[in-house]
Structure formats: C-alpha cells, structure tokens
Amino acid sequence: MIKLLSIWFMEGVSSQKDMLTLVKKARAEYGKNFRIIASHRNERPEILSEADIAYIEPAENENLLPFITRVCTENNVVAIHAGKRGHLLESYRNEIEAMSVKLTTGGKKPETLELADNKAEFSVTMMAHGLSSVLSVKVQSSERLVSAIKDFESRGVLPCIKPLYGIYGLGFWILKRSANTLSFYNNPDSRQIHPDVVVNCLRSAELAGEELPVQIVMPYLPGPEHSVDMLVENGRVLAAVARNKLGSLQTLENEGPAYQLALDCAQVLCADGLINIQTRNDENGLPVLLEANLRPSGGIGYTSHSGVNLPGLYALRQLGIISDNEVMQSALRFESITVIPTHSVKPLPICKITQ
C-alpha cells in the first residue's frame, strides 16, 4: 500500500499555528489528500493540534538529523519547512535532499541566511544593487555610539538604535533629546530614550567588564511601515501580499513602491520559501528597505483575508499539486482589505504526540 505524501512544518518563530491552519484550508479547497506534520521543541498543543501528526523535536542539535531521518522515513515526507532552526537545517541540506526530501530554509545556501540576519551588511548589499536601504552604522562601544549619534544629529537626522541581530523589534529605541530621562521606564511602548541615558548606561557596563552586543545606529524613518509576505522560489516571487501598517490597523495591498521594492529585494537575495521583507517610508515618503526575514512573519495569517493563501500555496507547490499558472490565478483573487489584530482565549486542545 502506498503511503500518503506528507509535508512537515518544524518549530517556527511565531506563526506556525496560522500556517498549519491555512495549509489545512488549502487542502480542503483543492480536495487533495496529504498529511500535515508539525513539530516543536516544547509541548505546544495549541499549535501541534492543528496538524495530522505531531512530534516533539530533540532539544540537542546533534540529535536533530537522526530525528529528521526517522520521521521522513516513517511518514513519506516529501518536503520540510525548517522554521526556527533554518541555519542548522541548511547545513544538513545535502543529507536531507539525499532522501528525496525538499528543504525550505528561506535561502539555498548559508551565506544568504547570514546576509539577511546581518542588518548592516544587508543594507550595504542592497544599496550596491541599486535598492533603497537604510544607512546603518555598527557600534559596540560608548565612544563609537557617541560618534554615531553626533554624526546623525549634525545632519539634522533623528537617530535610533537596535541590535545587529534580532527579531520582533526587540531592543529598538529612538534616541531623542527631548525625551525625559525616565521615558524608557515610564513609557516603554513609546520606544523613546534620551541618548545620554544609553551612553551612560553603556559606560557603566564597560567599567563593569560587560560587553554590548553589536548594535546599529540608523536614521529614524517616519513611515508608514510595509511588511511584505511572499512565496518565493529561487528568487522568483510567485505571490505576495503587503501589509501597510498604520497604528493597530493593517491594510493589505499588492501594488505600490514598497511592494515592488520588497519583490526586488527577494530577487537580489535569491530567497526561497515563505519570507518577509520590511520597508519604511523616509521623510520624502519613499520606501526604504529595513530588513529581510527569510521566514514567515508573525502576521502572515492576516494576509489570507485578501483571498491569497500564501502558506497553502506554498504547501501545494512543494507537494507538486499546483502549477505556476494556478498560483498566478490564485493571486488574482486578491482583494484589498483593512484588518486589525485581536486576542482571543479558548480551552487548550488535546494533542496526541507521536513518539
């Protein structure tokens, strides 16, 4: 008896549940029969219950490849979405593809993933290809930070700072002279901090022998911000949806300068899979590249309200179910709509974990 084909979504950063839900939706809409596997390093029934088969991933990296081999063999897996450990799985590409399993990490080689993660080098590379990108200055000392702040302020530019590596906007602060000394403490959501507070804090850390992870100082861009989610194959964008962010509202779009800039960026990177490119408008209202996330964004589930199911299309492509033309036809279903993220609570589902 021939086993059903399976597609496997490994532990993601923040949108694994939404992706699984949308892949199930595509499976039903197209009337196809395949299995959806999900795995996570932690017991997360609210995520894993969305799949047909669920596994707990080994925490130790050295045990991951044998685990992958076993799961693929037992379940006739034909495609793996690497998720959070994309860098590690990229190093196993040859072994995984030797099992006739397609691997999606966001790129096709480690250098692509490393470039996207390094925000400073990413900006330099994009500018070298003629794409508008934010000017970034790397700093790791109080002296270098003071110099960078002075340089931006001397040109009448409001500077901001964030880690060279990072996600979710963690560590992002606007360095504003008019901010109160305790603004970062009393109103952290404003993301504003007086430059002297940062400099003095860093000097104290240096005296204590602590080292600051590399940061980048860059101009603050007024916005709005666009977050463009897309399905890409070897740099070729098959479908994409942009989210124009204004406060808590997000308007879904499939055209405009920010949308096109993101598509051009994906092509230059030769990205592969479900990825996300972020832009923000400068003081002239023109979009500038902020960063590339070679993984699904936390908001990729919102994009399905446009009528374009990016995770579903990805799964159907990996399984060989739909053609280029069918993806394009699906993308034509797009309708612009404004959405707002909401929070909901429901009982924790029961989830059977396969051993």
mmCIF file of N, CA and C in Angstrom, residues 69-200:
data_model
loop_
_atom_site.group_PDB
_atom_site.id
_atom_site.type_symbol
_atom_site.label_atom_id
_atom_site.label_comp_id
_atom_site.label_asym_id
_atom_site.label_seq_id
_atom_site.Cartn_x
_atom_site.Cartn_y
_atom_site.Cartn_z
ATOM 1 N N THR A 69 15.589 12.085 9.865
ATOM 2 C CA THR A 69 15.656 10.887 9.027
ATOM 3 C C THR A 69 14.553 9.899 9.386
ATOM 4 N N ARG A 70 14.349 9.697 10.690
ATOM 5 C CA ARG A 70 13.325 8.735 11.133
ATOM 6 C C ARG A 70 11.928 9.204 10.752
ATOM 7 N N VAL A 71 11.619 10.476 11.022
ATOM 8 C CA VAL A 71 10.279 10.997 10.738
ATOM 9 C C VAL A 71 9.995 10.964 9.237
ATOM 10 N N CYS A 72 10.973 11.333 8.426
ATOM 11 C CA CYS A 72 10.776 11.328 6.971
ATOM 12 C C CYS A 72 10.526 9.923 6.457
ATOM 13 N N THR A 73 11.265 8.957 6.980
ATOM 14 C CA THR A 73 11.130 7.568 6.537
ATOM 15 C C THR A 73 9.781 6.990 6.943
ATOM 16 N N GLU A 74 9.366 7.269 8.171
ATOM 17 C CA GLU A 74 8.121 6.702 8.689
ATOM 18 C C GLU A 74 6.875 7.292 8.027
ATOM 19 N N ASN A 75 6.983 8.534 7.546
ATOM 20 C CA ASN A 75 5.779 9.245 7.108
ATOM 21 C C ASN A 75 5.768 9.662 5.642
ATOM 22 N N ASN A 76 6.718 9.155 4.861
ATOM 23 C CA ASN A 76 6.775 9.512 3.442
ATOM 24 C C ASN A 76 6.774 11.039 3.253
ATOM 25 N N VAL A 77 7.653 11.706 3.993
ATOM 26 C CA VAL A 77 7.765 13.165 3.921
ATOM 27 C C VAL A 77 8.457 13.543 2.609
ATOM 28 N N VAL A 78 7.867 14.487 1.893
ATOM 29 C CA VAL A 78 8.470 14.948 0.636
ATOM 30 C C VAL A 78 8.966 16.385 0.733
ATOM 31 N N ALA A 79 8.591 17.101 1.813
ATOM 32 C CA ALA A 79 9.028 18.488 1.951
ATOM 33 C C ALA A 79 9.064 18.877 3.416
ATOM 34 N N ILE A 80 10.096 19.651 3.795
ATOM 35 C CA ILE A 80 10.260 20.147 5.165
ATOM 36 C C ILE A 80 10.369 21.657 5.134
ATOM 37 N N HIS A 81 9.570 22.316 5.974
ATOM 38 C CA HIS A 81 9.745 23.749 6.209
ATOM 39 C C HIS A 81 10.542 23.873 7.503
ATOM 40 N N ALA A 82 11.773 24.414 7.392
ATOM 41 C CA ALA A 82 12.726 24.350 8.505
ATOM 42 C C ALA A 82 12.320 25.157 9.724
ATOM 43 N N GLY A 83 11.686 26.313 9.535
ATOM 44 C CA GLY A 83 11.276 27.106 10.684
ATOM 45 C C GLY A 83 12.427 27.740 11.433
ATOM 46 N N LYS A 84 12.392 27.619 12.756
ATOM 47 C CA LYS A 84 13.298 28.368 13.623
ATOM 48 C C LYS A 84 14.759 27.956 13.478
ATOM 49 N N ARG A 85 15.006 26.682 13.182
ATOM 50 C CA ARG A 85 16.387 26.209 13.088
ATOM 51 C C ARG A 85 16.846 26.098 11.628
ATOM 52 N N GLY A 86 16.476 27.124 10.858
ATOM 53 C CA GLY A 86 16.806 27.125 9.444
ATOM 54 C C GLY A 86 18.291 27.066 9.159
ATOM 55 N N HIS A 87 19.092 27.800 9.948
ATOM 56 C CA HIS A 87 20.540 27.796 9.747
ATOM 57 C C HIS A 87 21.104 26.380 9.918
ATOM 58 N N LEU A 88 20.638 25.706 10.957
ATOM 59 C CA LEU A 88 21.134 24.357 11.221
ATOM 60 C C LEU A 88 20.715 23.389 10.118
ATOM 61 N N LEU A 89 19.452 23.449 9.716
ATOM 62 C CA LEU A 89 18.985 22.536 8.685
ATOM 63 C C LEU A 89 19.638 22.825 7.341
ATOM 64 N N GLU A 90 19.989 24.075 7.104
ATOM 65 C CA GLU A 90 20.691 24.396 5.852
ATOM 66 C C GLU A 90 22.017 23.632 5.778
ATOM 67 N N SER A 91 22.655 23.457 6.939
ATOM 68 C CA SER A 91 23.915 22.702 6.954
ATOM 69 C C SER A 91 23.681 21.216 6.693
ATOM 70 N N TYR A 92 22.423 20.761 6.826
ATOM 71 C CA TYR A 92 22.075 19.368 6.553
ATOM 72 C C TYR A 92 21.419 19.204 5.175
ATOM 73 N N ARG A 93 21.452 20.226 4.346
ATOM 74 C CA ARG A 93 20.719 20.182 3.087
ATOM 75 C C ARG A 93 21.069 18.943 2.253
ATOM 76 N N ASN A 94 22.337 18.661 2.104
ATOM 77 C CA ASN A 94 22.736 17.522 1.263
ATOM 78 C C ASN A 94 22.152 16.213 1.783
ATOM 79 N N GLU A 95 22.215 16.029 3.110
ATOM 80 C CA GLU A 95 21.706 14.785 3.699
ATOM 81 C C GLU A 95 20.184 14.678 3.538
ATOM 82 N N ILE A 96 19.496 15.807 3.707
ATOM 83 C CA ILE A 96 18.032 15.790 3.609
ATOM 84 C C ILE A 96 17.594 15.576 2.163
ATOM 85 N N GLU A 97 18.227 16.271 1.233
ATOM 86 C CA GLU A 97 17.848 16.118 -0.166
ATOM 87 C C GLU A 97 18.229 14.745 -0.710
ATOM 88 N N ALA A 98 19.212 14.101 -0.078
ATOM 89 C CA ALA A 98 19.581 12.743 -0.491
ATOM 90 C C ALA A 98 18.451 11.752 -0.218
ATOM 91 N N MET A 99 17.516 12.136 0.682
ATOM 92 C CA MET A 99 16.353 11.298 0.971
ATOM 93 C C MET A 99 15.184 11.634 0.045
ATOM 94 N N SER A 100 15.455 12.464 -0.990
ATOM 95 C CA SER A 100 14.410 12.937 -1.924
ATOM 96 C C SER A 100 13.374 13.788 -1.202
ATOM 97 N N VAL A 101 13.846 14.568 -0.241
ATOM 98 C CA VAL A 101 13.000 15.485 0.521
ATOM 99 C C VAL A 101 13.408 16.917 0.186
ATOM 100 N N LYS A 102 12.429 17.745 -0.170
ATOM 101 C CA LYS A 102 12.692 19.156 -0.428
ATOM 102 C C LYS A 102 12.869 19.886 0.903
ATOM 103 N N LEU A 103 13.826 20.794 0.957
ATOM 104 C CA LEU A 103 14.089 21.546 2.181
ATOM 105 C C LEU A 103 13.914 23.040 1.924
ATOM 106 N N THR A 104 13.131 23.697 2.782
ATOM 107 C CA THR A 104 12.937 25.143 2.699
ATOM 108 C C THR A 104 13.494 25.801 3.946
ATOM 109 N N THR A 105 14.498 26.663 3.767
ATOM 110 C CA THR A 105 15.087 27.394 4.893
ATOM 111 C C THR A 105 14.978 28.906 4.730
ATOM 112 N N GLY A 106 14.521 29.359 3.566
ATOM 113 C CA GLY A 106 14.479 30.786 3.262
ATOM 114 C C GLY A 106 15.506 31.183 2.224
ATOM 115 N N GLY A 107 16.521 30.352 2.074
ATOM 116 C CA GLY A 107 17.553 30.561 1.064
ATOM 117 C C GLY A 107 18.025 29.207 0.588
ATOM 118 N N LYS A 108 19.034 29.212 -0.253
ATOM 119 C CA LYS A 108 19.564 27.945 -0.748
ATOM 120 C C LYS A 108 20.988 27.696 -0.281
ATOM 121 N N LYS A 109 21.551 28.642 0.466
ATOM 122 C CA LYS A 109 22.909 28.475 0.971
ATOM 123 C C LYS A 109 23.076 29.290 2.248
ATOM 124 N N PRO A 110 24.008 28.908 3.125
ATOM 125 C CA PRO A 110 24.177 29.586 4.413
ATOM 126 C C PRO A 110 24.452 31.086 4.280
ATOM 127 N N GLU A 111 25.203 31.481 3.242
ATOM 128 C CA GLU A 111 25.558 32.898 3.091
ATOM 129 C C GLU A 111 24.318 33.783 2.934
ATOM 130 N N THR A 112 23.286 33.253 2.280
ATOM 131 C CA THR A 112 22.048 34.023 2.104
ATOM 132 C C THR A 112 21.385 34.293 3.442
ATOM 133 N N LEU A 113 21.314 33.265 4.284
ATOM 134 C CA LEU A 113 20.706 33.414 5.610
ATOM 135 C C LEU A 113 21.521 34.368 6.472
ATOM 136 N N GLU A 114 22.840 34.260 6.399
ATOM 137 C CA GLU A 114 23.712 35.118 7.200
ATOM 138 C C GLU A 114 23.598 36.571 6.775
ATOM 139 N N LEU A 115 23.493 36.826 5.474
ATOM 140 C CA LEU A 115 23.352 38.193 4.984
ATOM 141 C C LEU A 115 22.051 38.814 5.474
ATOM 142 N N ALA A 116 20.975 38.069 5.400
ATOM 143 C CA ALA A 116 19.684 38.594 5.833
ATOM 144 C C ALA A 116 19.677 38.889 7.333
ATOM 145 N N ASP A 117 20.383 38.090 8.113
ATOM 146 C CA ASP A 117 20.419 38.283 9.564
ATOM 147 C C ASP A 117 21.270 39.483 9.972
ATOM 148 N N ASN A 118 22.284 39.795 9.176
ATOM 149 C CA ASN A 118 23.194 40.898 9.496
ATOM 150 C C ASN A 118 22.634 42.178 8.879
ATOM 151 N N LYS A 119 21.929 42.976 9.685
ATOM 152 C CA LYS A 119 21.201 44.124 9.157
ATOM 153 C C LYS A 119 22.109 45.155 8.493
ATOM 154 N N ALA A 120 23.316 45.326 9.008
ATOM 155 C CA ALA A 120 24.238 46.305 8.425
ATOM 156 C C ALA A 120 24.729 45.849 7.054
ATOM 157 N N GLU A 121 25.182 44.597 6.964
ATOM 158 C CA GLU A 121 25.669 44.080 5.690
ATOM 159 C C GLU A 121 24.540 43.969 4.669
ATOM 160 N N PHE A 122 23.361 43.656 5.158
ATOM 161 C CA PHE A 122 22.192 43.587 4.280
ATOM 162 C C PHE A 122 21.961 44.937 3.602
ATOM 163 N N SER A 123 22.022 46.021 4.381
ATOM 164 C CA SER A 123 21.803 47.360 3.821
ATOM 165 C C SER A 123 22.850 47.698 2.764
ATOM 166 N N VAL A 124 24.105 47.413 3.077
ATOM 167 C CA VAL A 124 25.196 47.708 2.138
ATOM 168 C C VAL A 124 25.006 46.939 0.835
ATOM 169 N N THR A 125 24.649 45.667 0.954
ATOM 170 C CA THR A 125 24.471 44.833 -0.232
ATOM 171 C C THR A 125 23.306 45.309 -1.085
ATOM 172 N N MET A 126 22.199 45.661 -0.440
ATOM 173 C CA MET A 126 21.039 46.129 -1.201
ATOM 174 C C MET A 126 21.345 47.441 -1.922
ATOM 175 N N MET A 127 22.038 48.350 -1.251
ATOM 176 C CA MET A 127 22.411 49.615 -1.893
ATOM 177 C C MET A 127 23.347 49.372 -3.073
ATOM 178 N N ALA A 128 24.222 48.398 -2.950
ATOM 179 C CA ALA A 128 25.135 48.067 -4.042
ATOM 180 C C ALA A 128 24.378 47.556 -5.264
ATOM 181 N N HIS A 129 23.175 47.027 -5.054
ATOM 182 C CA HIS A 129 22.336 46.561 -6.158
ATOM 183 C C HIS A 129 21.320 47.623 -6.584
ATOM 184 N N GLY A 130 21.497 48.839 -6.077
ATOM 185 C CA GLY A 130 20.636 49.941 -6.500
ATOM 186 C C GLY A 130 19.295 50.013 -5.809
ATOM 187 N N LEU A 131 19.131 49.302 -4.691
ATOM 188 C CA LEU A 131 17.871 49.327 -3.952
ATOM 189 C C LEU A 131 17.991 50.247 -2.742
ATOM 190 N N SER A 132 16.990 51.078 -2.529
ATOM 191 C CA SER A 132 16.999 51.998 -1.396
ATOM 192 C C SER A 132 16.987 51.219 -0.095
ATOM 193 N N SER A 133 17.980 51.491 0.759
ATOM 194 C CA SER A 133 18.085 50.781 2.026
ATOM 195 C C SER A 133 18.559 51.749 3.099
ATOM 196 N N VAL A 134 18.184 51.483 4.331
ATOM 197 C CA VAL A 134 18.512 52.393 5.424
ATOM 198 C C VAL A 134 20.011 52.365 5.717
ATOM 199 N N LEU A 135 20.608 53.548 5.897
ATOM 200 C CA LEU A 135 22.024 53.658 6.248
ATOM 201 C C LEU A 135 22.216 53.202 7.682
ATOM 202 N N SER A 136 23.102 52.238 7.900
ATOM 203 C CA SER A 136 23.307 51.681 9.237
ATOM 204 C C SER A 136 24.775 51.780 9.626
ATOM 205 N N VAL A 137 25.026 52.183 10.879
ATOM 206 C CA VAL A 137 26.383 52.288 11.415
ATOM 207 C C VAL A 137 26.507 51.314 12.577
ATOM 208 N N LYS A 138 27.481 50.401 12.509
ATOM 209 C CA LYS A 138 27.673 49.429 13.588
ATOM 210 C C LYS A 138 28.408 50.062 14.763
ATOM 211 N N VAL A 139 27.932 49.809 15.968
ATOM 212 C CA VAL A 139 28.585 50.315 17.181
ATOM 213 C C VAL A 139 28.622 49.211 18.228
ATOM 214 N N GLN A 140 29.674 49.241 19.061
ATOM 215 C CA GLN A 140 29.764 48.275 20.166
ATOM 216 C C GLN A 140 30.472 48.886 21.367
ATOM 217 N N SER A 141 30.659 50.202 21.362
ATOM 218 C CA SER A 141 31.307 50.879 22.487
ATOM 219 C C SER A 141 30.643 52.231 22.693
ATOM 220 N N SER A 142 30.795 52.774 23.891
ATOM 221 C CA SER A 142 30.208 54.082 24.182
ATOM 222 C C SER A 142 30.819 55.157 23.300
ATOM 223 N N GLU A 143 32.122 55.052 23.050
ATOM 224 C CA GLU A 143 32.805 56.046 22.211
ATOM 225 C C GLU A 143 32.249 56.038 20.792
ATOM 226 N N ARG A 144 32.061 54.842 20.255
ATOM 227 C CA ARG A 144 31.543 54.721 18.886
ATOM 228 C C ARG A 144 30.088 55.161 18.821
ATOM 229 N N LEU A 145 29.341 54.901 19.867
ATOM 230 C CA LEU A 145 27.943 55.312 19.912
ATOM 231 C C LEU A 145 27.822 56.826 19.921
ATOM 232 N N VAL A 146 28.633 57.492 20.753
ATOM 233 C CA VAL A 146 28.612 58.957 20.819
ATOM 234 C C VAL A 146 28.931 59.550 19.455
ATOM 235 N N SER A 147 29.924 58.983 18.781
ATOM 236 C CA SER A 147 30.324 59.480 17.465
ATOM 237 C C SER A 147 29.197 59.325 16.448
ATOM 238 N N ALA A 148 28.535 58.176 16.469
ATOM 239 C CA ALA A 148 27.452 57.932 15.506
ATOM 240 C C ALA A 148 26.274 58.864 15.756
ATOM 241 N N ILE A 149 25.925 59.060 17.031
ATOM 242 C CA ILE A 149 24.811 59.953 17.360
ATOM 243 C C ILE A 149 25.115 61.376 16.903
ATOM 244 N N LYS A 150 26.322 61.857 17.188
ATOM 245 C CA LYS A 150 26.706 63.208 16.781
ATOM 246 C C LYS A 150 26.641 63.376 15.272
ATOM 247 N N ASP A 151 27.087 62.349 14.549
ATOM 248 C CA ASP A 151 27.094 62.423 13.090
ATOM 249 C C ASP A 151 25.679 62.562 12.536
ATOM 250 N N PHE A 152 24.767 61.756 13.043
ATOM 251 C CA PHE A 152 23.380 61.837 12.562
ATOM 252 C C PHE A 152 22.749 63.171 12.962
ATOM 253 N N GLU A 153 22.927 63.576 14.201
ATOM 254 C CA GLU A 153 22.307 64.814 14.673
ATOM 255 C C GLU A 153 22.864 66.035 13.961
ATOM 256 N N SER A 154 24.150 66.007 13.588
ATOM 257 C CA SER A 154 24.750 67.145 12.878
ATOM 258 C C SER A 154 24.120 67.346 11.509
ATOM 259 N N ARG A 155 23.522 66.273 10.979
ATOM 260 C CA ARG A 155 22.863 66.349 9.678
ATOM 261 C C ARG A 155 21.353 66.527 9.829
ATOM 262 N N GLY A 156 20.924 66.835 11.066
ATOM 263 C CA GLY A 156 19.507 67.062 11.313
ATOM 264 C C GLY A 156 18.667 65.812 11.255
ATOM 265 N N VAL A 157 19.305 64.659 11.490
ATOM 266 C CA VAL A 157 18.607 63.373 11.416
ATOM 267 C C VAL A 157 18.400 62.810 12.818
ATOM 268 N N LEU A 158 17.186 62.368 13.108
ATOM 269 C CA LEU A 158 16.879 61.738 14.393
ATOM 270 C C LEU A 158 17.378 60.300 14.353
ATOM 271 N N PRO A 159 18.333 59.934 15.229
ATOM 272 C CA PRO A 159 18.862 58.566 15.177
ATOM 273 C C PRO A 159 18.035 57.580 16.012
ATOM 274 N N CYS A 160 18.181 56.316 15.689
ATOM 275 C CA CYS A 160 17.605 55.254 16.512
ATOM 276 C C CYS A 160 18.613 54.113 16.557
ATOM 277 N N ILE A 161 18.397 53.176 17.459
ATOM 278 C CA ILE A 161 19.355 52.100 17.674
ATOM 279 C C ILE A 161 18.620 50.777 17.842
ATOM 280 N N LYS A 162 19.229 49.697 17.352
ATOM 281 C CA LYS A 162 18.675 48.363 17.552
ATOM 282 C C LYS A 162 19.797 47.355 17.389
ATOM 283 N N PRO A 163 19.618 46.123 17.879
ATOM 284 C CA PRO A 163 20.668 45.107 17.748
ATOM 285 C C PRO A 163 20.936 44.745 16.290
ATOM 286 N N LEU A 164 22.179 44.412 16.001
ATOM 287 C CA LEU A 164 22.541 43.984 14.652
ATOM 288 C C LEU A 164 21.783 42.715 14.276
ATOM 289 N N TYR A 165 21.628 41.816 15.246
ATOM 290 C CA TYR A 165 20.863 40.593 15.037
ATOM 291 C C TYR A 165 19.670 40.618 15.984
ATOM 292 N N GLY A 166 18.516 40.223 15.485
ATOM 293 C CA GLY A 166 17.367 40.184 16.386
ATOM 294 C C GLY A 166 16.056 40.149 15.627
ATOM 295 N N ILE A 167 14.984 39.807 16.353
ATOM 296 C CA ILE A 167 13.652 39.743 15.765
ATOM 297 C C ILE A 167 12.667 40.429 16.710
ATOM 298 N N TYR A 168 11.445 40.590 16.221
ATOM 299 C CA TYR A 168 10.334 41.172 16.978
ATOM 300 C C TYR A 168 10.560 42.640 17.345
ATOM 301 N N GLY A 169 11.574 43.302 16.799
ATOM 302 C CA GLY A 169 11.828 44.692 17.176
ATOM 303 C C GLY A 169 12.399 44.833 18.572
ATOM 304 N N LEU A 170 12.900 43.730 19.145
ATOM 305 C CA LEU A 170 13.464 43.784 20.491
ATOM 306 C C LEU A 170 14.718 44.654 20.496
ATOM 307 N N GLY A 171 14.816 45.545 21.470
ATOM 308 C CA GLY A 171 15.993 46.390 21.604
ATOM 309 C C GLY A 171 15.970 47.641 20.751
ATOM 310 N N PHE A 172 14.851 47.923 20.080
ATOM 311 C CA PHE A 172 14.766 49.123 19.245
ATOM 312 C C PHE A 172 14.397 50.336 20.091
ATOM 313 N N TRP A 173 15.189 51.425 19.947
ATOM 314 C CA TRP A 173 14.908 52.662 20.671
ATOM 315 C C TRP A 173 15.185 53.868 19.777
ATOM 316 N N ILE A 174 14.318 54.870 19.874
ATOM 317 C CA ILE A 174 14.545 56.152 19.203
ATOM 318 C C ILE A 174 15.349 57.023 20.156
ATOM 319 N N LEU A 175 16.489 57.521 19.688
ATOM 320 C CA LEU A 175 17.385 58.317 20.532
ATOM 321 C C LEU A 175 17.001 59.788 20.419
ATOM 322 N N LYS A 176 16.137 60.231 21.336
ATOM 323 C CA LYS A 176 15.514 61.545 21.216
ATOM 324 C C LYS A 176 15.930 62.476 22.353
ATOM 325 N N ARG A 177 16.497 63.625 22.003
ATOM 326 C CA ARG A 177 16.972 64.583 23.012
ATOM 327 C C ARG A 177 15.847 65.136 23.871
ATOM 328 N N SER A 178 14.642 65.230 23.317
ATOM 329 C CA SER A 178 13.520 65.790 24.071
ATOM 330 C C SER A 178 12.874 64.774 25.011
ATOM 331 N N ALA A 179 13.310 63.537 24.943
ATOM 332 C CA ALA A 179 12.750 62.503 25.824
ATOM 333 C C ALA A 179 13.190 62.739 27.257
ATOM 334 N N ASN A 180 12.296 62.508 28.202
ATOM 335 C CA ASN A 180 12.650 62.619 29.614
ATOM 336 C C ASN A 180 13.637 61.517 29.993
ATOM 337 N N THR A 181 14.379 61.743 31.047
ATOM 338 C CA THR A 181 15.374 60.765 31.474
ATOM 339 C C THR A 181 14.757 59.400 31.735
ATOM 340 N N LEU A 182 13.557 59.386 32.294
ATOM 341 C CA LEU A 182 12.904 58.121 32.628
ATOM 342 C C LEU A 182 11.816 57.726 31.636
ATOM 343 N N SER A 183 11.833 58.293 30.442
ATOM 344 C CA SER A 183 10.788 57.960 29.474
ATOM 345 C C SER A 183 10.817 56.478 29.106
ATOM 346 N N PHE A 184 12.019 55.884 29.044
ATOM 347 C CA PHE A 184 12.129 54.460 28.707
ATOM 348 C C PHE A 184 11.505 53.587 29.781
ATOM 349 N N TYR A 185 11.436 54.106 31.002
ATOM 350 C CA TYR A 185 10.911 53.355 32.135
ATOM 351 C C TYR A 185 9.418 53.614 32.319
ATOM 352 N N ASN A 186 9.035 54.900 32.225
ATOM 353 C CA ASN A 186 7.639 55.271 32.463
ATOM 354 C C ASN A 186 6.739 54.997 31.265
ATOM 355 N N ASN A 187 7.308 55.025 30.069
ATOM 356 C CA ASN A 187 6.505 54.799 28.870
ATOM 357 C C ASN A 187 7.307 53.995 27.850
ATOM 358 N N PRO A 188 7.608 52.740 28.159
ATOM 359 C CA PRO A 188 8.465 51.940 27.267
ATOM 360 C C PRO A 188 7.867 51.707 25.892
ATOM 361 N N ASP A 189 6.527 51.728 25.792
ATOM 362 C CA ASP A 189 5.897 51.486 24.493
ATOM 363 C C ASP A 189 6.169 52.592 23.489
ATOM 364 N N SER A 190 6.586 53.753 23.958
ATOM 365 C CA SER A 190 6.909 54.845 23.041
ATOM 366 C C SER A 190 8.212 54.581 22.303
ATOM 367 N N ARG A 191 9.024 53.668 22.848
ATOM 368 C CA ARG A 191 10.328 53.300 22.264
ATOM 369 C C ARG A 191 11.253 54.508 22.149
ATOM 370 N N GLN A 192 11.092 55.492 23.044
ATOM 371 C CA GLN A 192 11.946 56.675 23.045
ATOM 372 C C GLN A 192 12.832 56.684 24.283
ATOM 373 N N ILE A 193 14.084 57.080 24.090
ATOM 374 C CA ILE A 193 15.023 57.147 25.198
ATOM 375 C C ILE A 193 15.999 58.291 24.934
ATOM 376 N N HIS A 194 16.386 58.990 26.001
ATOM 377 C CA HIS A 194 17.352 60.077 25.838
ATOM 378 C C HIS A 194 18.716 59.476 25.513
ATOM 379 N N PRO A 195 19.432 60.021 24.521
ATOM 380 C CA PRO A 195 20.731 59.444 24.141
ATOM 381 C C PRO A 195 21.708 59.327 25.296
ATOM 382 N N ASP A 196 21.707 60.320 26.208
ATOM 383 C CA ASP A 196 22.642 60.290 27.332
ATOM 384 C C ASP A 196 22.402 59.097 28.250
ATOM 385 N N VAL A 197 21.135 58.678 28.355
ATOM 386 C CA VAL A 197 20.811 57.515 29.189
ATOM 387 C C VAL A 197 21.486 56.265 28.620
ATOM 388 N N VAL A 198 21.417 56.102 27.311
ATOM 389 C CA VAL A 198 22.033 54.949 26.674
ATOM 390 C C VAL A 198 23.557 54.995 26.813
ATOM 391 N N VAL A 199 24.130 56.165 26.540
ATOM 392 C CA VAL A 199 25.591 56.310 26.601
ATOM 393 C C VAL A 199 26.100 56.060 28.020
ATOM 394 N N ASN A 200 25.455 56.666 29.012
ATOM 395 C CA ASN A 200 25.898 56.498 30.406
ATOM 396 C C ASN A 200 25.739 55.049 30.870
#
